[in-house]
Coordinates of N, CA and C in Angstrom, one line a residue:
M1 N -22.9 -55.4 -35.0 CA -22.0 -55.8 -35.8 C -20.5 -55.6 -35.4
K2 N -19.6 -56.2 -35.9 CA -18.2 -56.4 -35.4 C -17.5 -54.9 -35.7
P3 N -16.4 -54.7 -35.0 CA -15.7 -53.5 -35.2 C -15.2 -53.4 -36.6
T4 N -15.0 -52.2 -37.1 CA -14.5 -51.8 -38.3 C -13.5 -51.0 -38.6
T5 N -12.9 -50.8 -39.7 CA -12.0 -49.7 -40.0 C -12.1 -49.1 -41.3
L6 N -11.6 -47.9 -41.4 CA -11.7 -47.2 -42.7 C -10.3 -46.7 -43.1
V7 N -9.8 -46.8 -44.3 CA -8.7 -46.1 -44.6 C -8.8 -45.3 -45.6
F8 N -8.2 -44.1 -45.6 CA -8.2 -43.0 -46.8 C -6.6 -42.9 -47.1
P9 N -6.2 -43.5 -48.3 CA -5.2 -43.1 -49.0 C -5.0 -41.7 -49.4
I10 N -3.8 -41.2 -49.1 CA -3.4 -39.9 -49.6 C -2.1 -40.0 -50.3
D11 N -2.2 -39.4 -51.8 CA -1.1 -39.5 -52.5 C -0.2 -38.4 -52.4
E12 N 0.9 -38.2 -53.1 CA 2.0 -37.1 -53.1 C 1.5 -35.9 -53.4
Q13 N 0.3 -35.7 -54.3 CA -0.4 -34.5 -54.8 C -1.5 -34.1 -53.7
N14 N -1.4 -34.8 -52.6 CA -2.3 -34.2 -51.5 C -3.8 -34.7 -52.0
R15 N -4.0 -35.9 -52.8 CA -5.3 -36.2 -53.2 C -5.8 -37.5 -52.6
I16 N -7.1 -37.5 -52.1 CA -7.3 -38.5 -51.3 C -8.2 -39.6 -52.2
L17 N -8.0 -41.0 -51.7 CA -8.7 -42.0 -52.6 C -9.9 -42.3 -51.9
L18 N -11.0 -42.2 -52.7 CA -12.3 -42.6 -52.1 C -12.9 -43.8 -53.1
G19 N -13.8 -44.6 -52.4 CA -14.4 -45.5 -53.3 C -15.8 -45.5 -53.3
R20 N -16.6 -45.6 -54.5 CA -18.0 -45.5 -54.5 C -18.3 -47.0 -54.1
K21 N -19.2 -47.2 -53.3 CA -19.4 -48.5 -52.7 C -20.4 -49.2 -53.6
K22 N -20.2 -50.3 -54.2 CA -21.2 -50.8 -55.2 C -22.2 -51.8 -54.6
R23 N -22.0 -52.3 -53.5 CA -23.1 -53.4 -53.2 C -23.1 -53.2 -51.4
G24 N -24.1 -53.7 -51.0 CA -24.1 -54.0 -49.4 C -24.3 -52.7 -48.8
F25 N -24.0 -52.6 -47.3 CA -24.0 -51.5 -46.4 C -23.4 -50.3 -47.0
G26 N -24.1 -49.1 -47.2 CA -23.7 -48.0 -47.7 C -23.5 -47.9 -49.2
A27 N -24.2 -48.8 -50.1 CA -24.2 -48.9 -51.4 C -24.4 -47.4 -52.2
N28 N -23.7 -47.2 -53.2 CA -23.6 -45.9 -53.7 C -23.1 -44.7 -53.0
K29 N -22.6 -45.0 -51.8 CA -22.0 -43.8 -51.1 C -20.5 -43.7 -51.1
Y30 N -19.8 -42.5 -51.1 CA -18.3 -42.7 -51.4 C -17.9 -42.6 -49.8
N31 N -16.5 -43.4 -49.7 CA -16.2 -43.6 -48.4 C -14.6 -44.0 -48.7
G32 N -14.1 -44.3 -47.4 CA -12.7 -44.9 -47.4 C -12.8 -46.4 -47.7
F33 N -11.8 -47.2 -47.6 CA -11.7 -48.6 -47.6 C -11.6 -49.2 -46.6
G34 N -12.4 -50.1 -46.2 CA -12.4 -50.9 -45.0 C -13.5 -51.8 -44.8
G35 N -13.6 -52.3 -43.4 CA -14.6 -53.4 -43.2 C -14.3 -54.1 -42.0
K36 N -15.0 -55.1 -41.8 CA -15.0 -55.8 -40.3 C -13.8 -56.6 -40.0
L37 N -13.4 -56.5 -38.7 CA -12.4 -57.2 -38.4 C -12.5 -58.8 -38.3
D38 N -11.5 -59.5 -38.8 CA -11.6 -61.1 -38.7 C -11.1 -61.2 -37.2
D39 N -11.7 -62.5 -36.9 CA -11.1 -62.9 -35.6 C -9.5 -62.9 -35.3
G40 N -9.0 -62.3 -34.2 CA -7.7 -62.3 -34.0 C -6.9 -61.3 -34.7
E41 N -7.7 -60.5 -35.3 CA -6.8 -59.3 -36.3 C -6.9 -58.2 -35.6
S42 N -6.1 -57.2 -35.5 CA -5.8 -55.9 -35.0 C -6.6 -55.1 -35.9
F43 N -7.1 -53.7 -35.4 CA -7.5 -52.8 -36.1 C -6.7 -52.4 -37.5
R44 N -5.4 -52.1 -37.2 CA -4.4 -52.1 -38.2 C -4.4 -52.9 -39.1
E45 N -4.2 -54.3 -38.8 CA -4.2 -55.4 -39.7 C -5.4 -55.4 -40.7
C46 N -6.7 -55.1 -40.0 CA -7.9 -55.4 -40.7 C -7.7 -54.0 -41.9
A47 N -7.3 -52.8 -41.5 CA -7.3 -51.8 -42.4 C -6.6 -52.2 -43.7
I48 N -5.3 -52.6 -43.5 CA -4.2 -52.9 -44.5 C -4.8 -54.0 -45.1
R49 N -5.5 -55.1 -44.6 CA -6.1 -56.0 -45.5 C -7.2 -55.7 -46.3
E50 N -8.2 -55.0 -45.9 CA -9.3 -54.4 -46.4 C -9.0 -53.5 -47.5
L51 N -7.9 -52.5 -47.2 CA -7.5 -51.5 -48.3 C -7.1 -52.5 -49.6
Y52 N -6.3 -53.4 -49.3 CA -5.8 -54.4 -50.6 C -6.8 -54.9 -51.3
E53 N -7.9 -55.7 -50.5 CA -9.1 -56.3 -51.0 C -9.9 -55.3 -51.6
E54 N -10.1 -54.2 -51.3 CA -11.1 -53.2 -52.0 C -10.3 -52.2 -53.1
S55 N -9.0 -52.1 -53.1 CA -8.5 -51.1 -53.8 C -7.3 -51.7 -54.6
G56 N -6.7 -52.9 -54.2 CA -5.3 -53.2 -54.9 C -4.2 -52.3 -54.2
L57 N -4.4 -51.4 -53.4 CA -3.2 -50.9 -52.7 C -2.7 -51.8 -51.7
Q58 N -1.4 -51.7 -51.4 CA -0.7 -52.3 -50.1 C -0.1 -51.3 -49.4
G59 N 0.0 -51.6 -47.9 CA 0.6 -50.7 -47.1 C 0.8 -51.5 -46.1
T60 N 1.7 -50.9 -44.7 CA 2.0 -51.4 -43.5 C 1.1 -50.9 -42.4
P61 N 1.1 -51.7 -41.6 CA 0.2 -51.1 -40.3 C 1.0 -50.0 -39.8
E62 N 2.3 -50.0 -39.7 CA 2.9 -48.8 -39.0 C 2.9 -47.6 -39.7
D63 N 2.6 -47.7 -41.0 CA 2.4 -46.4 -41.8 C 0.9 -45.8 -41.5
L64 N 0.2 -46.4 -41.0 CA -1.2 -45.9 -41.0 C -1.2 -44.7 -39.8
E65 N -2.0 -43.6 -40.1 CA -2.1 -42.7 -39.2 C -3.6 -42.6 -38.7
C66 N -3.7 -42.7 -37.4 CA -5.0 -42.7 -37.0 C -5.7 -41.4 -36.9
V67 N -6.6 -41.1 -37.5 CA -7.4 -39.7 -37.2 C -8.6 -39.6 -36.7
A68 N -9.2 -40.9 -36.3 CA -10.5 -40.9 -35.6 C -10.7 -42.3 -34.9
A69 N -11.5 -42.5 -34.1 CA -12.2 -43.4 -33.5 C -13.7 -43.2 -33.3
F70 N -14.7 -43.8 -33.9 CA -16.0 -43.5 -33.9 C -16.8 -44.7 -33.2
D71 N -17.8 -44.5 -32.5 CA -18.7 -45.2 -31.9 C -20.1 -45.0 -32.6
F72 N -20.4 -45.6 -33.9 CA -21.6 -45.5 -34.4 C -22.7 -46.1 -33.8
Q73 N -23.8 -45.3 -33.5 CA -25.0 -45.6 -32.9 C -26.2 -45.7 -33.8
F74 N -26.8 -46.8 -34.1 CA -28.1 -47.1 -34.9 C -29.1 -47.5 -33.8
P75 N -29.7 -46.7 -33.1 CA -31.0 -46.9 -32.4 C -32.0 -47.6 -33.1
F76 N -32.0 -47.4 -34.6 CA -33.2 -48.1 -35.1 C -33.0 -49.6 -35.5
D77 N -31.6 -49.8 -35.3 CA -31.2 -51.1 -35.7 C -30.0 -51.4 -34.8
E78 N -29.9 -52.1 -33.5 CA -28.8 -51.9 -32.9 C -27.7 -52.9 -33.6
S79 N -28.2 -53.8 -34.4 CA -27.2 -54.8 -35.0 C -26.2 -54.0 -35.9
L80 N -26.6 -52.9 -36.3 CA -25.5 -52.1 -37.0 C -24.6 -51.3 -36.2
T81 N -24.9 -51.2 -34.8 CA -24.1 -50.2 -34.0 C -22.8 -50.8 -33.9
H82 N -21.7 -50.1 -34.0 CA -20.2 -50.6 -34.0 C -19.2 -49.5 -33.7
V83 N -18.0 -49.9 -33.3 CA -17.0 -49.1 -33.3 C -15.9 -49.2 -34.5
S84 N -15.3 -47.9 -34.9 CA -14.6 -48.1 -36.2 C -13.3 -47.1 -35.9
Y85 N -12.2 -47.6 -36.3 CA -10.9 -46.7 -36.5 C -10.6 -46.3 -37.9
V86 N -10.6 -45.1 -37.9 CA -10.2 -44.2 -39.2 C -8.7 -43.9 -39.5
Y87 N -8.3 -44.2 -40.6 CA -6.8 -44.0 -40.8 C -6.5 -43.5 -42.1
F88 N -5.4 -42.5 -42.2 CA -4.9 -42.1 -43.3 C -3.7 -42.8 -43.8
L89 N -3.4 -42.9 -44.9 CA -2.2 -43.9 -45.4 C -1.4 -43.0 -46.6
R90 N -0.3 -42.4 -46.1 CA 0.5 -41.8 -47.1 C 1.6 -42.6 -47.9
A91 N 1.9 -43.7 -47.2 CA 2.9 -44.7 -48.0 C 2.3 -45.9 -48.5
F92 N 2.2 -46.1 -49.7 CA 1.5 -47.4 -50.2 C 2.2 -47.6 -51.5
T93 N 2.0 -49.0 -51.9 CA 2.3 -49.5 -53.2 C 1.5 -50.1 -54.0
G94 N 1.4 -50.3 -55.3 CA 0.5 -50.9 -56.0 C -0.3 -50.2 -56.9
N95 N -1.2 -50.7 -57.6 CA -2.0 -50.0 -58.5 C -3.4 -50.0 -58.1
V96 N -4.1 -48.8 -58.2 CA -5.5 -48.8 -57.6 C -6.4 -49.5 -58.9
E97 N -7.1 -50.5 -58.3 CA -8.2 -51.3 -59.2 C -9.5 -51.3 -58.7
E98 N -10.3 -51.3 -59.5 CA -11.8 -51.4 -59.3 C -12.1 -52.8 -59.0
T99 N -12.8 -53.2 -57.9 CA -13.3 -54.5 -57.4 C -14.6 -54.6 -57.4
D100 N -15.2 -55.9 -57.0 CA -16.7 -56.1 -57.1 C -17.2 -55.1 -56.1
E101 N -16.7 -54.7 -55.1 CA -17.1 -54.0 -54.0 C -17.1 -52.5 -54.2
M102 N -15.9 -52.0 -54.7 CA -15.5 -50.6 -54.5 C -15.1 -50.1 -55.9
E103 N -15.5 -48.9 -56.4 CA -15.0 -48.0 -57.6 C -14.3 -46.8 -57.1
P104 N -13.0 -46.9 -57.1 CA -12.0 -46.0 -56.5 C -11.8 -44.9 -57.3
H105 N -11.7 -43.6 -56.9 CA -11.5 -42.3 -57.5 C -10.6 -41.5 -56.6
W106 N -9.4 -41.0 -57.3 CA -8.6 -39.9 -56.7 C -9.1 -38.8 -56.8
L107 N -9.3 -37.9 -55.7 CA -10.0 -36.7 -55.8 C -9.0 -35.6 -54.9
E108 N -9.2 -34.4 -55.5 CA -8.6 -33.2 -54.8 C -9.6 -32.9 -53.5
P109 N -8.9 -32.4 -52.6 CA -9.8 -32.2 -51.4 C -11.1 -31.1 -51.7
N110 N -11.0 -30.4 -52.8 CA -12.1 -29.7 -53.0 C -13.2 -30.4 -53.9
Q111 N -12.9 -31.6 -54.4 CA -13.7 -32.3 -55.0 C -14.4 -33.6 -54.3
I112 N -14.1 -33.6 -52.9 CA -14.9 -34.5 -52.2 C -16.3 -34.5 -52.1
P113 N -17.0 -35.5 -52.7 CA -18.5 -35.5 -53.0 C -19.2 -35.7 -51.7
Y114 N -19.1 -34.8 -50.8 CA -19.8 -34.8 -49.5 C -21.5 -35.3 -49.5
G115 N -21.8 -34.7 -50.7 CA -23.4 -35.0 -50.9 C -23.8 -36.5 -51.1
H116 N -22.7 -37.2 -51.5 CA -22.9 -38.7 -51.7 C -22.2 -39.5 -50.7
M117 N -22.0 -39.1 -49.4 CA -21.3 -39.7 -48.4 C -22.0 -39.6 -47.2
W118 N -21.7 -40.3 -46.2 CA -22.5 -40.3 -44.9 C -22.5 -38.9 -44.3
D119 N -23.7 -38.6 -43.7 CA -23.7 -37.2 -43.2 C -22.7 -36.7 -42.4
G120 N -22.3 -37.2 -41.3 CA -21.2 -37.0 -40.4 C -19.8 -36.8 -41.2
D121 N -19.7 -37.3 -42.4 CA -18.5 -37.3 -43.0 C -18.2 -35.6 -43.3
R122 N -18.9 -35.1 -43.7 CA -18.8 -33.6 -44.1 C -18.3 -32.6 -42.8
R123 N -18.5 -33.3 -41.7 CA -18.1 -32.7 -40.5 C -16.5 -33.0 -40.1
W124 N -16.3 -34.4 -39.9 CA -15.0 -34.9 -39.3 C -13.9 -35.0 -40.5
L125 N -14.4 -35.3 -41.5 CA -13.3 -35.4 -42.4 C -12.3 -34.2 -42.9
P126 N -13.0 -33.1 -43.0 CA -12.3 -31.7 -43.2 C -11.4 -31.3 -41.9
M127 N -11.9 -31.6 -40.7 CA -11.2 -31.6 -39.5 C -9.9 -32.3 -39.6
S128 N -10.0 -33.6 -40.2 CA -8.9 -34.4 -39.9 C -7.8 -33.9 -40.6
W129 N -7.9 -32.9 -41.8 CA -6.9 -32.4 -42.6 C -6.2 -31.3 -41.7
R130 N -6.8 -30.6 -40.8 CA -6.0 -29.6 -39.9 C -5.9 -29.9 -38.5
A131 N -5.2 -31.0 -38.3 CA -5.2 -31.6 -36.8 C -4.3 -30.6 -36.0
S132 N -4.6 -30.4 -34.9 CA -3.7 -29.7 -34.0 C -3.8 -30.0 -32.6
I133 N -4.7 -30.9 -32.2 CA -4.8 -31.5 -30.7 C -4.7 -32.8 -30.7
C134 N -3.7 -33.7 -30.0 CA -3.7 -34.8 -30.0 C -3.9 -35.7 -28.9
I135 N -4.8 -36.7 -28.9 CA -5.1 -37.3 -27.7 C -4.9 -38.6 -27.8
L136 N -4.0 -39.4 -26.8 CA -3.7 -40.7 -26.9 C -4.9 -41.6 -26.4
M137 N -5.4 -42.2 -27.2 CA -6.7 -43.1 -26.9 C -6.2 -44.6 -26.5
D138 N -5.5 -45.1 -27.2 CA -4.8 -46.5 -26.8 C -3.8 -46.9 -27.7
D139 N -3.2 -48.1 -27.9 CA -2.1 -48.5 -28.6 C -2.5 -48.5 -30.2
E140 N -3.9 -48.5 -30.4 CA -4.2 -48.5 -31.9 C -4.4 -47.1 -32.4
C141 N -4.5 -46.0 -31.6 CA -5.1 -44.8 -32.1 C -4.5 -43.5 -31.4
T142 N -3.8 -42.8 -32.1 CA -3.6 -41.2 -31.4 C -4.6 -40.3 -32.3
I143 N -5.7 -39.6 -31.6 CA -6.6 -38.8 -32.3 C -6.1 -37.3 -32.3
C144 N -6.1 -36.8 -33.5 CA -5.5 -35.6 -33.6 C -6.6 -34.6 -34.2
Y145 N -6.9 -33.6 -33.6 CA -8.2 -32.8 -34.1 C -7.9 -31.4 -33.6
N146 N -8.5 -30.4 -34.4 CA -8.8 -28.8 -34.1 C -10.1 -28.8 -33.6
L147 N -10.8 -29.1 -32.5 CA -12.2 -29.3 -32.3 C -12.8 -28.1 -31.4
T148 N -14.0 -27.9 -31.6 CA -14.7 -27.2 -30.5 C -15.7 -28.2 -30.0
L149 N -15.4 -28.5 -28.7 CA -16.3 -29.5 -28.0 C -17.5 -28.7 -27.3
K150 N -18.6 -29.3 -27.2 CA -19.6 -28.8 -26.4 C -20.2 -29.9 -25.4
S151 N -20.2 -29.6 -24.0 CA -20.5 -30.5 -22.9 C -22.1 -30.8 -23.0
L152 N -22.4 -32.2 -23.0 CA -23.7 -32.6 -22.9 C -23.9 -33.3 -21.5
S153 N -25.2 -33.6 -21.1 CA -25.3 -34.2 -20.1 C -24.9 -35.7 -19.8
G154 N -24.6 -36.0 -18.7 CA -24.2 -37.5 -18.7 C -22.7 -37.6 -18.9
G155 N -21.8 -36.4 -18.9 CA -20.4 -36.6 -19.2 C -20.0 -36.9 -20.7
Y156 N -21.1 -36.8 -21.6 CA -20.5 -36.9 -23.0 C -20.3 -35.7 -23.6
W157 N -19.5 -35.8 -24.7 CA -18.8 -34.4 -25.4 C -19.6 -34.6 -26.9
S158 N -19.8 -33.5 -27.5 CA -20.2 -33.4 -28.8 C -19.3 -32.4 -29.7
I159 N -18.9 -32.9 -30.9 CA -18.4 -31.9 -31.8 C -19.3 -30.9 -32.3
K160 N -18.8 -29.7 -32.2 CA -19.6 -28.6 -32.5 C -19.1 -28.0 -33.8

C-alpha cells in the first residue's frame, strides 16, 4: 500500500472532527481524514487534499501539526503494510460536509468512540493531547509525546 496521511481537525472549543468511514478499508470505523499519497505529492500536501475531499474543510500544509508517524504492519496481508503521518489541524476554513466516503462528527474528547475505532487509536490518540517530548523525525514531522518506552530485542521500542 502507498504511504498515507490522517488529519484530525480541532476547533476552538477543543472538539475533534472524526469521520465514520462509509466504504472501503476501515468501513464503519471512526477515524481522521486522509488517504494515499498521489505521485509527487508530499505527506502534508496529501493531508490537506484528502481533508478537503473527505470533509469539505480547507487548510494549509504549514498549519498541520504532526503528532505521529506510524509504520503499520499487516503480516496476514503485506499489501496493506504502509507508513502514515498523522496531523492535527487547528486553523481551517469551510463547512463540514458529508461525502460519499465519510460521515463527519464533531466530538468532545470524552465522546471519542474508541470502541468503533482501530484498536491502537485508544493508546496513541489520548497521548497526542498531552505531548511533552519532541523528537525531530524529518522535514515532514516532529513527533511530540509523553511516553513510557519499553526496549524490545533487535533495537526496537514499544509504547507501554
